[in-house]
Amino acid sequence: QVQLVESGGGLVQAGGSLRLSCAASGRSFSSYAMGWFRQAPGKEREFVASVSASGQIIYYANSFKGRFTISRDNAKVYLQMNSLKPEDTAVYYCAADGAPSIRPTTTNPPYWGQGTQVTVSS
């Protein structure tokens, strides 16, 4: 079992930056792949980025390459978001999977955080 708690969301103007953090607790955190998803009102949940358990494999959705950066350390996973756009407004969720990696096509990782709201004003 892994417990996930997101933080770092908020209100930011277009072009600004935010850094999301996900605090993960569990005996086998280092064996879990970690990812970020988002969901805007009325929209389906969308894959953003993931990092493998080893830290060696990173996936980004095409929309976020060059703007977002995922990273992890021993207890947290981060999402650095730069050049934010109004269409980035959504609830961002941290997720974990016991598989070696989370592929961009994955929709149901077994562990989720509560989400953190990101609002980008124009």
Short mmCIF file of C-alpha atoms in Angstrom, two decimals:
data_model
loop_
_atom_site.label_atom_id
_atom_site.label_comp_id
_atom_site.label_asym_id
_atom_site.label_seq_id
_atom_site.Cartn_x
_atom_site.Cartn_y
_atom_site.Cartn_z
CA GLN A 1 0.00 0.00 0.00
CA VAL A 2 1.17 3.49 -0.91
CA GLN A 3 -0.32 6.71 0.44
CA LEU A 4 -0.07 9.76 -1.81
CA VAL A 5 -0.62 13.42 -0.93
CA GLU A 6 -0.30 16.16 -3.55
CA SER A 7 0.58 19.78 -2.87
CA GLY A 8 1.72 22.86 -4.76
CA GLY A 9 -1.35 23.69 -6.79
CA GLY A 10 -2.83 27.15 -6.94
CA LEU A 11 -3.69 30.11 -9.12
CA VAL A 12 -1.13 31.36 -11.61
CA GLN A 13 -1.16 33.67 -14.60
CA ALA A 14 -0.55 32.35 -18.09
CA GLY A 15 3.16 31.95 -18.70
CA GLY A 16 3.89 31.33 -15.05
CA SER A 17 5.22 28.28 -13.27
CA LEU A 18 4.21 25.89 -10.53
CA ARG A 19 5.91 22.94 -8.93
CA LEU A 20 3.67 20.13 -7.76
CA SER A 21 4.85 17.67 -5.14
CA CYS A 22 3.52 14.27 -4.22
CA ALA A 23 4.56 12.88 -0.87
CA ALA A 24 4.57 9.11 -0.98
CA SER A 25 4.77 6.81 1.99
CA GLY A 26 5.15 3.07 1.96
CA ARG A 27 7.68 0.39 2.57
CA SER A 28 8.27 -0.22 -1.12
CA PHE A 29 8.02 3.28 -2.59
CA SER A 30 11.20 2.81 -4.57
CA SER A 31 9.64 -0.16 -6.38
CA TYR A 32 6.64 1.84 -7.69
CA ALA A 33 6.40 3.73 -10.90
CA MET A 34 4.96 7.20 -10.33
CA GLY A 35 2.88 9.38 -12.58
CA TRP A 36 0.85 12.54 -12.92
CA PHE A 37 -2.61 12.75 -14.46
CA ARG A 38 -5.03 15.62 -14.74
CA GLN A 39 -8.76 16.07 -15.20
CA ALA A 40 -10.54 19.22 -16.27
CA PRO A 41 -14.26 19.74 -15.61
CA GLY A 42 -16.31 17.75 -18.10
CA LYS A 43 -13.22 16.07 -19.51
CA GLU A 44 -11.73 12.61 -19.21
CA ARG A 45 -8.70 11.99 -17.07
CA GLU A 46 -5.53 12.65 -19.05
CA PHE A 47 -2.01 11.28 -18.73
CA VAL A 48 0.62 13.95 -18.13
CA ALA A 49 3.93 12.29 -17.26
CA SER A 50 5.45 9.33 -15.46
CA VAL A 51 8.76 8.10 -14.15
CA SER A 52 9.68 4.45 -13.73
CA ALA A 53 10.56 2.81 -10.44
CA SER A 54 14.21 2.88 -11.47
CA GLY A 55 14.00 6.52 -12.50
CA GLN A 56 15.44 5.61 -15.88
CA ILE A 57 12.27 5.69 -17.99
CA ILE A 58 10.25 8.88 -18.32
CA TYR A 59 7.15 9.42 -20.43
CA TYR A 60 5.45 12.69 -21.30
CA ALA A 61 2.28 13.34 -23.17
CA ASN A 62 3.15 15.28 -26.31
CA SER A 63 1.34 18.38 -25.10
CA PHE A 64 3.72 18.76 -22.16
CA LYS A 65 7.12 17.99 -23.64
CA GLY A 66 9.43 20.94 -23.18
CA ARG A 67 7.18 22.58 -20.58
CA PHE A 68 6.77 20.00 -17.81
CA THR A 69 9.45 17.99 -16.03
CA ILE A 70 8.85 14.99 -13.80
CA SER A 71 11.39 13.85 -11.22
CA ARG A 72 11.56 11.77 -8.06
CA ASP A 73 13.67 11.25 -5.00
CA ASN A 74 13.45 8.75 -2.16
CA ALA A 75 10.04 9.89 -0.91
CA LYS A 76 8.47 12.36 -3.36
CA VAL A 77 7.64 12.79 -7.00
CA TYR A 78 7.57 16.26 -8.54
CA LEU A 79 6.09 17.95 -11.55
CA GLN A 80 7.71 21.22 -12.56
CA MET A 81 5.30 23.10 -14.81
CA ASN A 82 6.52 26.05 -16.85
CA SER A 83 4.90 28.25 -19.48
CA LEU A 84 1.47 27.41 -18.14
CA LYS A 85 -1.55 27.97 -20.34
CA PRO A 86 -5.22 28.45 -19.45
CA GLU A 87 -5.94 25.03 -20.94
CA ASP A 88 -3.69 23.52 -18.26
CA THR A 89 -6.38 24.33 -15.70
CA ALA A 90 -7.37 21.04 -14.07
CA VAL A 91 -7.12 18.92 -10.97
CA TYR A 92 -3.76 17.19 -11.02
CA TYR A 93 -3.47 13.74 -9.49
CA CYS A 94 -0.46 11.79 -8.38
CA ALA A 95 -0.58 8.06 -9.07
CA ALA A 96 1.49 5.00 -8.28
CA ASP A 97 1.73 1.57 -9.87
CA GLY A 98 3.64 -1.51 -8.81
CA ALA A 99 4.55 -2.12 -12.43
CA PRO A 100 8.04 -1.06 -13.53
CA SER A 101 6.62 1.90 -15.44
CA ILE A 102 3.36 3.74 -16.17
CA ARG A 103 2.74 3.91 -19.89
CA PRO A 104 0.95 6.88 -21.46
CA THR A 105 -1.95 4.56 -22.28
CA THR A 106 -2.48 3.53 -18.66
CA THR A 107 -5.78 4.72 -17.21
CA ASN A 108 -6.11 2.84 -13.94
CA PRO A 109 -3.03 2.90 -11.71
CA PRO A 110 -3.98 1.25 -8.41
CA TYR A 111 -3.04 4.16 -6.13
CA TRP A 112 -4.16 7.79 -6.35
CA GLY A 113 -3.75 10.94 -4.35
CA GLN A 114 -6.60 13.32 -3.59
CA GLY A 115 -5.61 15.80 -6.29
CA THR A 116 -4.51 19.42 -6.26
CA GLN A 117 -6.20 22.21 -8.19
CA VAL A 118 -4.21 24.16 -10.76
CA THR A 119 -5.89 27.23 -12.23
CA VAL A 120 -4.22 29.27 -14.95
CA SER A 121 -5.71 32.67 -15.70
CA SER A 122 -5.47 34.37 -19.07
#
